Amino acid sequence: MFWFLLLTMAVVVAAVTLAVVGGGGSAVLQDVEPERLTDPLPANRPLGRADIEAMRLPMAVRGYRMADVDEALDRLAAELAERDAHIAELESALAGAQATAVTGPDLFKRPGEPLTGENGPQGEEGER
C-alpha cells in the first residue's frame, strides 16, 4: 500500500510539473468582459409587472453586479414615486369632487349673500 501511494504521488507531481513548465508555449486565457444586463428596463415607457418579472440580473463573483442592481432599483424607485404622486393627485381631486357633490354649491357662498335654488328662499308663491 505504501508503494502505491508513493507511486501515485510521484505521478501527480510529475503531471503538475509538466503542466507548469510545458504549458508556457500555449496562449494565456484572455480576460473576459464582465457580464452586463442584456435586457435593461425600457426607458421609453412606464414599467409594467411583466418588465419586472422578465428582468434577470447578471451574476458576478459574489452575487449580483452592484451597478446593475442599483440602476434597476433607482429606476423602480423613480417610477413608484411618480405613480404615488399621481395617485395622491387623483385622490385629492376625487375627494374634492365628492365634497362638492355632497354639500352642494350653495354652502360655499359668503355670509350676507342670498341663498338661491333648493336651499334658498322661494319666490312669492312659496311664502304663502
Tab-separated table of N, CA, C and O in Angstrom:
chain	number	residue	atom	x	y	z
A	1	MET	N	0.833	-1.180	0.000
A	1	MET	CA	0.000	0.000	0.000
A	1	MET	C	0.879	1.247	0.000
A	1	MET	O	0.539	2.218	-0.676
A	2	PHE	N	1.969	1.206	0.760
A	2	PHE	CA	2.881	2.344	0.818
A	2	PHE	C	3.446	2.642	-0.562
A	2	PHE	O	3.544	3.804	-0.960
A	3	TRP	N	3.819	1.611	-1.316
A	3	TRP	CA	4.419	1.816	-2.633
A	3	TRP	C	3.395	2.387	-3.619
A	3	TRP	O	3.726	3.191	-4.483
A	4	PHE	N	2.149	1.993	-3.462
A	4	PHE	CA	1.097	2.519	-4.335
A	4	PHE	C	0.900	4.021	-4.111
A	4	PHE	O	0.804	4.795	-5.061
A	5	LEU	N	0.857	4.456	-2.860
A	5	LEU	CA	0.703	5.893	-2.550
A	5	LEU	C	1.909	6.690	-3.024
A	5	LEU	O	1.770	7.808	-3.531
A	6	LEU	N	3.088	6.127	-2.838
A	6	LEU	CA	4.314	6.815	-3.274
A	6	LEU	C	4.333	6.956	-4.788
A	6	LEU	O	4.667	8.021	-5.316
A	7	LEU	N	3.947	5.917	-5.506
A	7	LEU	CA	3.902	5.976	-6.960
A	7	LEU	C	2.844	6.966	-7.443
A	7	LEU	O	3.077	7.748	-8.370
A	8	THR	N	1.678	6.987	-6.817
A	8	THR	CA	0.612	7.920	-7.170
A	8	THR	C	1.048	9.364	-6.941
A	8	THR	O	0.803	10.238	-7.786
A	9	MET	N	1.722	9.617	-5.815
A	9	MET	CA	2.197	10.972	-5.528
A	9	MET	C	3.250	11.393	-6.537
A	9	MET	O	3.268	12.539	-6.991
A	10	ALA	N	4.129	10.491	-6.970
A	10	ALA	CA	5.153	10.822	-7.958
A	10	ALA	C	4.508	11.154	-9.303
A	10	ALA	O	4.928	12.089	-10.004
A	11	VAL	N	3.450	10.433	-9.680
A	11	VAL	CA	2.768	10.710	-10.941
A	11	VAL	C	2.076	12.074	-10.891
A	11	VAL	O	2.133	12.852	-11.853
A	12	VAL	N	1.450	12.387	-9.794
A	12	VAL	CA	0.775	13.692	-9.663
A	12	VAL	C	1.781	14.823	-9.719
A	12	VAL	O	1.573	15.835	-10.408
A	13	VAL	N	2.905	14.691	-9.011
A	13	VAL	CA	3.934	15.740	-9.025
A	13	VAL	C	4.491	15.898	-10.428
A	13	VAL	O	4.688	17.024	-10.905
A	14	ALA	N	4.726	14.806	-11.123
A	14	ALA	CA	5.254	14.881	-12.490
A	14	ALA	C	4.239	15.557	-13.416
A	14	ALA	O	4.619	16.376	-14.269
A	15	ALA	N	2.983	15.226	-13.281
A	15	ALA	CA	1.961	15.832	-14.144
A	15	ALA	C	1.844	17.326	-13.906
A	15	ALA	O	1.739	18.112	-14.850
A	16	VAL	N	1.883	17.738	-12.656
A	16	VAL	CA	1.800	19.173	-12.350
A	16	VAL	C	3.040	19.882	-12.868
A	16	VAL	O	2.950	20.984	-13.443
A	17	THR	N	4.192	19.281	-12.707
A	17	THR	CA	5.442	19.900	-13.185
A	17	THR	C	5.402	20.055	-14.695
A	17	THR	O	5.766	21.117	-15.230
A	18	LEU	N	4.995	19.040	-15.413
A	18	LEU	CA	4.912	19.133	-16.870
A	18	LEU	C	3.885	20.177	-17.301
A	18	LEU	O	4.086	20.891	-18.275
A	19	ALA	N	2.771	20.276	-16.589
A	19	ALA	CA	1.751	21.258	-16.941
A	19	ALA	C	2.261	22.674	-16.756
A	19	ALA	O	2.003	23.558	-17.576
A	20	VAL	N	3.009	22.906	-15.668
A	20	VAL	CA	3.511	24.255	-15.400
A	20	VAL	C	4.643	24.603	-16.352
A	20	VAL	O	4.662	25.674	-16.964
A	21	VAL	N	5.610	23.714	-16.502
A	21	VAL	CA	6.785	24.001	-17.332
A	21	VAL	C	6.429	23.902	-18.808
A	21	VAL	O	6.785	24.767	-19.603
A	22	GLY	N	5.716	22.886	-19.207
A	22	GLY	CA	5.405	22.664	-20.613
A	22	GLY	C	4.273	23.530	-21.124
A	22	GLY	O	4.110	23.714	-22.320
A	23	GLY	N	3.479	24.110	-20.275
A	23	GLY	CA	2.338	24.913	-20.700
A	23	GLY	C	2.704	26.333	-21.059
A	23	GLY	O	1.846	27.115	-21.428
A	24	GLY	N	3.952	26.726	-20.984
A	24	GLY	CA	4.365	28.097	-21.259
A	24	GLY	C	4.201	28.493	-22.705
A	24	GLY	O	4.084	29.653	-23.031
A	25	GLY	N	4.197	27.536	-23.632
A	25	GLY	CA	4.095	27.848	-25.051
A	25	GLY	C	2.670	28.126	-25.502
A	25	GLY	O	2.440	28.728	-26.539
A	26	SER	N	1.682	27.727	-24.736
A	26	SER	CA	0.296	27.938	-25.150
A	26	SER	C	-0.160	29.354	-24.790
A	26	SER	O	0.426	30.029	-23.949
A	27	ALA	N	-1.213	29.774	-25.460
A	27	ALA	CA	-1.732	31.125	-25.247
A	27	ALA	C	-2.373	31.233	-23.863
A	27	ALA	O	-2.983	30.297	-23.363
A	28	VAL	N	-2.226	32.404	-23.259
A	28	VAL	CA	-2.823	32.678	-21.957
A	28	VAL	C	-4.299	32.999	-22.167
A	28	VAL	O	-4.671	33.618	-23.162
A	29	LEU	N	-5.121	32.572	-21.239
A	29	LEU	CA	-6.544	32.887	-21.340
A	29	LEU	C	-6.749	34.394	-21.296
A	29	LEU	O	-6.164	35.089	-20.467
A	30	GLN	N	-7.581	34.879	-22.201
A	30	GLN	CA	-7.846	36.310	-22.254
A	30	GLN	C	-8.884	36.681	-21.201
A	30	GLN	O	-9.743	35.880	-20.854
A	31	ASP	N	-8.794	37.918	-20.740
A	31	ASP	CA	-9.788	38.410	-19.788
A	31	ASP	C	-11.128	38.558	-20.497
A	31	ASP	O	-11.217	39.081	-21.607
A	32	VAL	N	-12.143	38.093	-19.851
A	32	VAL	CA	-13.487	38.186	-20.407
A	32	VAL	C	-14.146	39.426	-19.825
A	32	VAL	O	-14.034	39.718	-18.640
A	33	GLU	N	-14.856	40.168	-20.694
A	33	GLU	CA	-15.562	41.358	-20.229
A	33	GLU	C	-16.676	40.923	-19.274
A	33	GLU	O	-17.339	39.918	-19.502
A	34	PRO	N	-16.868	41.670	-18.198
A	34	PRO	CA	-17.912	41.284	-17.232
A	34	PRO	C	-19.286	41.216	-17.894
A	34	PRO	O	-19.587	41.975	-18.811
A	35	GLU	N	-20.087	40.309	-17.405
A	35	GLU	CA	-21.438	40.146	-17.934
A	35	GLU	C	-22.260	41.388	-17.608
A	35	GLU	O	-22.214	41.927	-16.514
A	36	ARG	N	-22.986	41.851	-18.576
A	36	ARG	CA	-23.825	43.048	-18.411
A	36	ARG	C	-25.293	42.666	-18.497
A	36	ARG	O	-25.652	41.614	-18.999
A	37	LEU	N	-26.125	43.578	-18.048
A	37	LEU	CA	-27.570	43.409	-18.137
A	37	LEU	C	-27.955	43.438	-19.613
A	37	LEU	O	-27.796	44.446	-20.281
A	38	THR	N	-28.420	42.297	-20.141
A	38	THR	CA	-28.673	42.208	-21.573
A	38	THR	C	-30.008	42.827	-21.967
A	38	THR	O	-30.153	43.331	-23.063
A	39	ASP	N	-30.988	42.775	-21.108
A	39	ASP	CA	-32.308	43.321	-21.423
A	39	ASP	C	-32.661	44.357	-20.362
A	39	ASP	O	-33.372	44.061	-19.411
A	40	PRO	N	-32.172	45.606	-20.516
A	40	PRO	CA	-32.445	46.610	-19.490
A	40	PRO	C	-33.914	47.003	-19.456
A	40	PRO	O	-34.680	46.679	-20.364
A	41	LEU	N	-34.279	47.689	-18.417
A	41	LEU	CA	-35.657	48.160	-18.286
A	41	LEU	C	-35.937	49.195	-19.372
A	41	LEU	O	-35.077	49.998	-19.712
A	42	PRO	N	-37.145	49.190	-19.945
A	42	PRO	CA	-37.449	50.123	-21.043
A	42	PRO	C	-37.430	51.569	-20.561
A	42	PRO	O	-38.010	51.898	-19.536
A	43	ALA	N	-36.771	52.416	-21.326
A	43	ALA	CA	-36.653	53.821	-20.953
A	43	ALA	C	-37.736	54.681	-21.590
A	43	ALA	O	-37.979	55.798	-21.152
A	44	ASN	N	-38.401	54.157	-22.620
A	44	ASN	CA	-39.351	54.978	-23.369
A	44	ASN	C	-40.798	54.809	-22.929
A	44	ASN	O	-41.692	55.383	-23.540
A	45	ARG	N	-41.058	54.024	-21.882
A	45	ARG	CA	-42.425	53.835	-21.406
A	45	ARG	C	-42.391	53.471	-19.929
A	45	ARG	O	-41.365	53.059	-19.412
A	46	PRO	N	-43.524	53.616	-19.249
A	46	PRO	CA	-43.569	53.226	-17.832
A	46	PRO	C	-43.377	51.714	-17.670
A	46	PRO	O	-43.702	50.939	-18.563
A	47	LEU	N	-42.850	51.339	-16.535
A	47	LEU	CA	-42.611	49.928	-16.267
A	47	LEU	C	-43.908	49.212	-15.945
A	47	LEU	O	-44.823	49.784	-15.357
A	48	GLY	N	-43.963	47.968	-16.317
A	48	GLY	CA	-45.112	47.139	-16.008
A	48	GLY	C	-44.669	45.913	-15.229
A	48	GLY	O	-43.475	45.660	-15.043
A	49	ARG	N	-45.635	45.156	-14.775
A	49	ARG	CA	-45.322	43.956	-13.997
A	49	ARG	C	-44.497	42.971	-14.819
A	49	ARG	O	-43.571	42.343	-14.308
A	50	ALA	N	-44.812	42.830	-16.100
A	50	ALA	CA	-44.088	41.895	-16.963
A	50	ALA	C	-42.620	42.294	-17.110
A	50	ALA	O	-41.748	41.426	-17.206
A	51	ASP	N	-42.330	43.607	-17.123
A	51	ASP	CA	-40.942	44.065	-17.221
A	51	ASP	C	-40.133	43.621	-16.014
A	51	ASP	O	-38.984	43.189	-16.146
A	52	ILE	N	-40.727	43.735	-14.837
A	52	ILE	CA	-40.018	43.362	-13.608
A	52	ILE	C	-39.848	41.850	-13.538
A	52	ILE	O	-38.787	41.357	-13.154
A	53	GLU	N	-40.884	41.105	-13.910
A	53	GLU	CA	-40.784	39.649	-13.867
A	53	GLU	C	-39.780	39.112	-14.876
A	53	GLU	O	-39.132	38.101	-14.636
A	54	ALA	N	-39.622	39.786	-16.013
A	54	ALA	CA	-38.704	39.324	-17.054
A	54	ALA	C	-37.262	39.750	-16.800
A	54	ALA	O	-36.343	39.217	-17.427
A	55	MET	N	-37.042	40.694	-15.897
A	55	MET	CA	-35.689	41.203	-15.656
A	55	MET	C	-34.842	40.137	-14.954
A	55	MET	O	-35.241	39.576	-13.947
A	56	ARG	N	-33.678	39.861	-15.518
A	56	ARG	CA	-32.728	38.929	-14.925
A	56	ARG	C	-31.392	39.643	-14.799
A	56	ARG	O	-30.802	40.062	-15.783
A	57	LEU	N	-30.942	39.798	-13.576
A	57	LEU	CA	-29.685	40.489	-13.323
A	57	LEU	C	-28.522	39.521	-13.517
A	57	LEU	O	-28.606	38.360	-13.107
A	58	PRO	N	-27.426	39.976	-14.130
A	58	PRO	CA	-26.276	39.090	-14.340
A	58	PRO	C	-25.544	38.821	-13.030
A	58	PRO	O	-25.501	39.658	-12.142
A	59	MET	N	-24.985	37.638	-12.956
A	59	MET	CA	-24.247	37.227	-11.758
A	59	MET	C	-22.818	37.752	-11.816
A	59	MET	O	-22.235	37.912	-12.880
A	60	ALA	N	-22.257	38.009	-10.666
A	60	ALA	CA	-20.864	38.409	-10.532
A	60	ALA	C	-20.185	37.415	-9.593
A	60	ALA	O	-20.783	36.415	-9.193
A	61	VAL	N	-18.947	37.696	-9.231
A	61	VAL	CA	-18.191	36.772	-8.390
A	61	VAL	C	-18.889	36.538	-7.056
A	61	VAL	O	-19.035	35.407	-6.606
A	62	ARG	N	-19.361	37.598	-6.437
A	62	ARG	CA	-20.014	37.466	-5.125
A	62	ARG	C	-21.472	37.883	-5.192
A	62	ARG	O	-21.924	38.730	-4.438
A	63	GLY	N	-22.222	37.325	-6.091
A	63	GLY	CA	-23.642	37.649	-6.166
A	63	GLY	C	-23.959	38.409	-7.440
A	63	GLY	O	-23.540	38.033	-8.520
A	64	TYR	N	-24.687	39.509	-7.308
A	64	TYR	CA	-25.095	40.305	-8.455
A	64	TYR	C	-24.197	41.534	-8.587
A	64	TYR	O	-23.610	42.003	-7.624
A	65	ARG	N	-24.131	42.065	-9.816
A	65	ARG	CA	-23.337	43.276	-10.046
A	65	ARG	C	-24.055	44.453	-9.390
A	65	ARG	O	-25.207	44.737	-9.691
A	66	MET	N	-23.361	45.121	-8.502
A	66	MET	CA	-23.981	46.208	-7.738
A	66	MET	C	-24.465	47.342	-8.633
A	66	MET	O	-25.510	47.931	-8.385
A	67	ALA	N	-23.719	47.654	-9.677
A	67	ALA	CA	-24.114	48.755	-10.560
A	67	ALA	C	-25.448	48.453	-11.240
A	67	ALA	O	-26.317	49.327	-11.346
A	68	ASP	N	-25.629	47.227	-11.699
A	68	ASP	CA	-26.888	46.865	-12.357
A	68	ASP	C	-28.051	46.859	-11.374
A	68	ASP	O	-29.154	47.309	-11.698
A	69	VAL	N	-27.815	46.355	-10.182
A	69	VAL	CA	-28.865	46.328	-9.162
A	69	VAL	C	-29.239	47.752	-8.756
A	69	VAL	O	-30.423	48.088	-8.660
A	70	ASP	N	-28.246	48.605	-8.539
A	70	ASP	CA	-28.518	49.998	-8.171
A	70	ASP	C	-29.302	50.720	-9.260
A	70	ASP	O	-30.236	51.472	-8.979
A	71	GLU	N	-28.932	50.480	-10.511
A	71	GLU	CA	-29.630	51.126	-11.629
A	71	GLU	C	-31.084	50.679	-11.686
A	71	GLU	O	-31.995	51.501	-11.843
A	72	ALA	N	-31.326	49.377	-11.531
A	72	ALA	CA	-32.698	48.863	-11.574
A	72	ALA	C	-33.510	49.395	-10.399
A	72	ALA	O	-34.668	49.803	-10.565
A	73	LEU	N	-32.924	49.432	-9.199
A	73	LEU	CA	-33.644	49.925	-8.028
A	73	LEU	C	-33.926	51.422	-8.126
A	73	LEU	O	-34.993	51.888	-7.717
A	74	ASP	N	-32.983	52.192	-8.659
A	74	ASP	CA	-33.210	53.629	-8.843
A	74	ASP	C	-34.363	53.871	-9.814
A	74	ASP	O	-35.209	54.731	-9.585
A	75	ARG	N	-34.401	53.114	-10.895
A	75	ARG	CA	-35.479	53.264	-11.878
A	75	ARG	C	-36.820	52.896	-11.256
A	75	ARG	O	-37.817	53.593	-11.433
A	76	LEU	N	-36.863	51.795	-10.499
A	76	LEU	CA	-38.103	51.391	-9.857
A	76	LEU	C	-38.554	52.416	-8.827
A	76	LEU	O	-39.744	52.720	-8.718
A	77	ALA	N	-37.617	52.970	-8.063
A	77	ALA	CA	-37.967	53.979	-7.063
A	77	ALA	C	-38.549	55.227	-7.725
A	77	ALA	O	-39.531	55.793	-7.242
A	78	ALA	N	-37.959	55.652	-8.829
A	78	ALA	CA	-38.468	56.826	-9.539
A	78	ALA	C	-39.872	56.573	-10.087
A	78	ALA	O	-40.754	57.431	-9.985
A	79	GLU	N	-40.089	55.392	-10.657
A	79	GLU	CA	-41.410	55.052	-11.184
A	79	GLU	C	-42.454	55.004	-10.067
A	79	GLU	O	-43.566	55.508	-10.218
A	80	LEU	N	-42.098	54.404	-8.939
A	80	LEU	CA	-43.047	54.317	-7.819
A	80	LEU	C	-43.357	55.695	-7.247
A	80	LEU	O	-44.505	55.983	-6.904
A	81	ALA	N	-42.360	56.563	-7.135
A	81	ALA	CA	-42.597	57.911	-6.625
A	81	ALA	C	-43.525	58.686	-7.563
A	81	ALA	O	-44.429	59.400	-7.114
A	82	GLU	N	-43.310	58.521	-8.861
A	82	GLU	CA	-44.165	59.202	-9.842
A	82	GLU	C	-45.600	58.690	-9.762
A	82	GLU	O	-46.553	59.471	-9.774
A	83	ARG	N	-45.756	57.384	-9.628
A	83	ARG	CA	-47.103	56.815	-9.526
A	83	ARG	C	-47.778	57.227	-8.221
A	83	ARG	O	-48.971	57.515	-8.201
A	84	ASP	N	-47.033	57.251	-7.114
A	84	ASP	CA	-47.611	57.679	-5.841
A	84	ASP	C	-48.093	59.120	-5.908
A	84	ASP	O	-49.167	59.454	-5.389
A	85	ALA	N	-47.310	59.988	-6.538
A	85	ALA	CA	-47.713	61.391	-6.671
A	85	ALA	C	-48.974	61.507	-7.536
A	85	ALA	O	-49.889	62.276	-7.213
A	86	HIS	N	-49.035	60.731	-8.594
A	86	HIS	CA	-50.213	60.770	-9.475
A	86	HIS	C	-51.437	60.236	-8.745
A	86	HIS	O	-52.535	60.805	-8.856
A	87	ILE	N	-51.280	59.173	-7.973
A	87	ILE	CA	-52.402	58.617	-7.207
A	87	ILE	C	-52.888	59.620	-6.165
A	87	ILE	O	-54.088	59.817	-5.989
A	88	ALA	N	-51.967	60.288	-5.462
A	88	ALA	CA	-52.353	61.286	-4.464
A	88	ALA	C	-53.096	62.443	-5.115
A	88	ALA	O	-54.089	62.944	-4.565
A	89	GLU	N	-52.646	62.855	-6.282
A	89	GLU	CA	-53.305	63.948	-7.008
A	89	GLU	C	-54.728	63.541	-7.406
A	89	GLU	O	-55.676	64.312	-7.233
A	90	LEU	N	-54.888	62.327	-7.907
A	90	LEU	CA	-56.216	61.859	-8.301
A	90	LEU	C	-57.131	61.678	-7.098
A	90	LEU	O	-58.325	61.999	-7.164
A	91	GLU	N	-56.593	61.185	-5.976
A	91	GLU	CA	-57.414	61.015	-4.773
A	91	GLU	C	-57.876	62.356	-4.221
A	91	GLU	O	-59.014	62.487	-3.773
A	92	SER	N	-57.014	63.369	-4.242
A	92	SER	CA	-57.436	64.680	-3.744
A	92	SER	C	-58.485	65.299	-4.672
A	92	SER	O	-59.424	65.934	-4.210
A	93	ALA	N	-58.336	65.094	-5.981
A	93	ALA	CA	-59.341	65.603	-6.913
A	93	ALA	C	-60.680	64.893	-6.704
A	93	ALA	O	-61.736	65.520	-6.738
A	94	LEU	N	-60.623	63.587	-6.454
A	94	LEU	CA	-61.851	62.828	-6.206
A	94	LEU	C	-62.501	63.263	-4.899
A	94	LEU	O	-63.719	63.422	-4.833
A	95	ALA	N	-61.719	63.473	-3.856
A	95	ALA	CA	-62.271	63.914	-2.575
A	95	ALA	C	-62.916	65.292	-2.715
A	95	ALA	O	-63.984	65.543	-2.155
A	96	GLY	N	-62.298	66.175	-3.475
A	96	GLY	CA	-62.880	67.496	-3.701
A	96	GLY	C	-64.177	67.416	-4.477
A	96	GLY	O	-65.147	68.109	-4.179
A	97	ALA	N	-64.231	66.545	-5.469
A	97	ALA	CA	-65.451	66.384	-6.256
A	97	ALA	C	-66.565	65.775	-5.414
A	97	ALA	O	-67.727	66.174	-5.523
A	98	GLN	N	-66.222	64.814	-4.568
A	98	GLN	CA	-67.227	64.200	-3.704
A	98	GLN	C	-67.738	65.195	-2.671
A	98	GLN	O	-68.932	65.221	-2.363
A	99	ALA	N	-66.872	66.038	-2.120
A	99	ALA	CA	-67.297	67.030	-1.135
A	99	ALA	C	-68.233	68.043	-1.773
A	99	ALA	O	-69.229	68.451	-1.172
A	100	THR	N	-67.954	68.440	-2.987
A	100	THR	CA	-68.816	69.390	-3.694
A	100	THR	C	-70.171	68.765	-3.999
A	100	THR	O	-71.202	69.404	-3.853
A	101	ALA	N	-70.181	67.498	-4.361
A	101	ALA	CA	-71.438	66.826	-4.692
A	101	ALA	C	-72.300	66.618	-3.451
A	101	ALA	O	-73.522	66.732	-3.517
A	102	VAL	N	-71.716	66.351	-2.298
A	102	VAL	CA	-72.469	66.091	-1.071
A	102	VAL	C	-72.999	67.382	-0.463
A	102	VAL	O	-74.156	67.472	-0.084
A	103	THR	N	-72.166	68.392	-0.338
A	103	THR	CA	-72.568	69.621	0.344
A	103	THR	C	-73.327	70.563	-0.571
A	103	THR	O	-74.094	71.385	-0.094
A	104	GLY	N	-73.115	70.491	-1.834
A	104	GLY	CA	-73.798	71.373	-2.756
A	104	GLY	C	-73.047	72.680	-2.893
A	104	GLY	O	-72.314	73.104	-2.005
A	105	PRO	N	-73.243	73.357	-3.992
A	105	PRO	CA	-72.502	74.600	-4.233
A	105	PRO	C	-72.986	75.768	-3.386
A	105	PRO	O	-72.252	76.710	-3.163
A	106	ASP	N	-74.243	75.761	-2.849
A	106	ASP	CA	-74.773	76.907	-2.110
A	106	ASP	C	-74.086	77.085	-0.765
A	106	ASP	O	-74.089	78.175	-0.209
A	107	LEU	N	-73.504	76.074	-0.183
A	107	LEU	CA	-72.877	76.197	1.132
A	107	LEU	C	-71.545	76.928	1.083
A	107	LEU	O	-71.000	77.293	2.103
A	108	PHE	N	-71.045	77.151	-0.091
A	108	PHE	CA	-69.776	77.837	-0.217
A	108	PHE	C	-69.932	79.328	-0.476
A	108	PHE	O	-68.984	80.019	-0.771
A	109	LYS	N	-71.134	79.861	-0.338
A	109	LYS	CA	-71.367	81.298	-0.544
A	109	LYS	C	-70.893	82.071	0.685
A	109	LYS	O	-70.850	81.559	1.789
A	110	ARG	N	-70.564	83.318	0.492
A	110	ARG	CA	-70.110	84.167	1.591
A	110	ARG	C	-71.295	84.598	2.454
A	110	ARG	O	-72.416	84.699	1.968
A	111	PRO	N	-71.046	84.871	3.726
A	111	PRO	CA	-72.144	85.362	4.574
A	111	PRO	C	-72.692	86.670	4.009
A	111	PRO	O	-71.953	87.534	3.565
A	112	GLY	N	-73.982	86.800	4.047
A	112	GLY	CA	-74.614	88.010	3.550
A	112	GLY	C	-75.159	87.858	2.152
A	112	GLY	O	-76.009	88.631	1.723
A	113	GLU	N	-74.673	86.886	1.400
A	113	GLU	CA	-75.187	86.658	0.063
A	113	GLU	C	-76.472	85.835	0.172
A	113	GLU	O	-76.559	84.918	0.989
A	114	PRO	N	-77.470	86.173	-0.597
A	114	PRO	CA	-78.727	85.392	-0.528
A	114	PRO	C	-78.521	84.006	-1.118
A	114	PRO	O	-77.810	83.838	-2.099
A	115	LEU	N	-79.118	83.020	-0.491
A	115	LEU	CA	-79.068	81.665	-0.997
A	115	LEU	C	-80.123	81.511	-2.067
A	115	LEU	O	-81.221	82.015	-1.961
A	116	THR	N	-79.804	80.781	-3.098
A	116	THR	CA	-80.752	80.565	-4.183
A	116	THR	C	-80.874	79.082	-4.441
A	116	THR	O	-80.082	78.287	-3.966
A	117	GLY	N	-81.856	78.693	-5.184
A	117	GLY	CA	-82.013	77.286	-5.548
A	117	GLY	C	-82.842	76.563	-4.524
A	117	GLY	O	-83.721	77.118	-3.885
A	118	GLU	N	-82.600	75.295	-4.328
A	118	GLU	CA	-83.403	74.452	-3.445
A	118	GLU	C	-83.291	74.871	-1.982
A	118	GLU	O	-84.227	74.758	-1.220
A	119	ASN	N	-82.135	75.347	-1.558
A	119	ASN	CA	-81.910	75.679	-0.152
A	119	ASN	C	-82.276	77.114	0.192
A	119	ASN	O	-82.322	77.478	1.354
A	120	GLY	N	-82.510	77.940	-0.764
A	120	GLY	CA	-82.731	79.358	-0.518
A	120	GLY	C	-84.203	79.710	-0.400
A	120	GLY	O	-85.081	78.868	-0.505
A	121	PRO	N	-84.465	80.997	-0.167
A	121	PRO	CA	-85.855	81.446	-0.058
A	121	PRO	C	-86.553	81.303	-1.398
A	121	PRO	O	-85.954	81.457	-2.444
A	122	GLN	N	-87.825	81.008	-1.329
A	122	GLN	CA	-88.587	80.840	-2.553
A	122	GLN	C	-89.275	82.145	-2.898
A	122	GLN	O	-89.361	83.065	-2.078
A	123	GLY	N	-89.795	82.183	-4.046
A	123	GLY	CA	-90.468	83.394	-4.508
A	123	GLY	C	-91.735	83.630	-3.744
A	123	GLY	O	-92.032	83.033	-2.725
A	124	GLU	N	-92.614	84.539	-4.255
A	124	GLU	CA	-93.846	84.891	-3.565
A	124	GLU	C	-94.758	83.712	-3.423
A	124	GLU	O	-95.516	83.624	-2.453
A	125	GLU	N	-94.726	82.786	-4.352
A	125	GLU	CA	-95.628	81.647	-4.278
A	125	GLU	C	-95.249	80.722	-3.114
A	125	GLU	O	-96.103	80.135	-2.489
A	126	GLY	N	-93.987	80.609	-2.763
A	126	GLY	CA	-93.541	79.713	-1.709
A	126	GLY	C	-93.758	80.287	-0.312
A	126	GLY	O	-93.720	79.574	0.652
A	127	GLU	N	-94.034	81.603	-0.164
A	127	GLU	CA	-94.145	82.201	1.155
A	127	GLU	C	-95.575	82.162	1.668
A	127	GLU	O	-95.848	82.637	2.751
A	128	ARG	N	-96.500	81.693	0.981
A	128	ARG	CA	-97.889	81.714	1.397
A	128	ARG	C	-98.157	80.802	2.507
A	128	ARG	O	-97.857	79.942	3.016
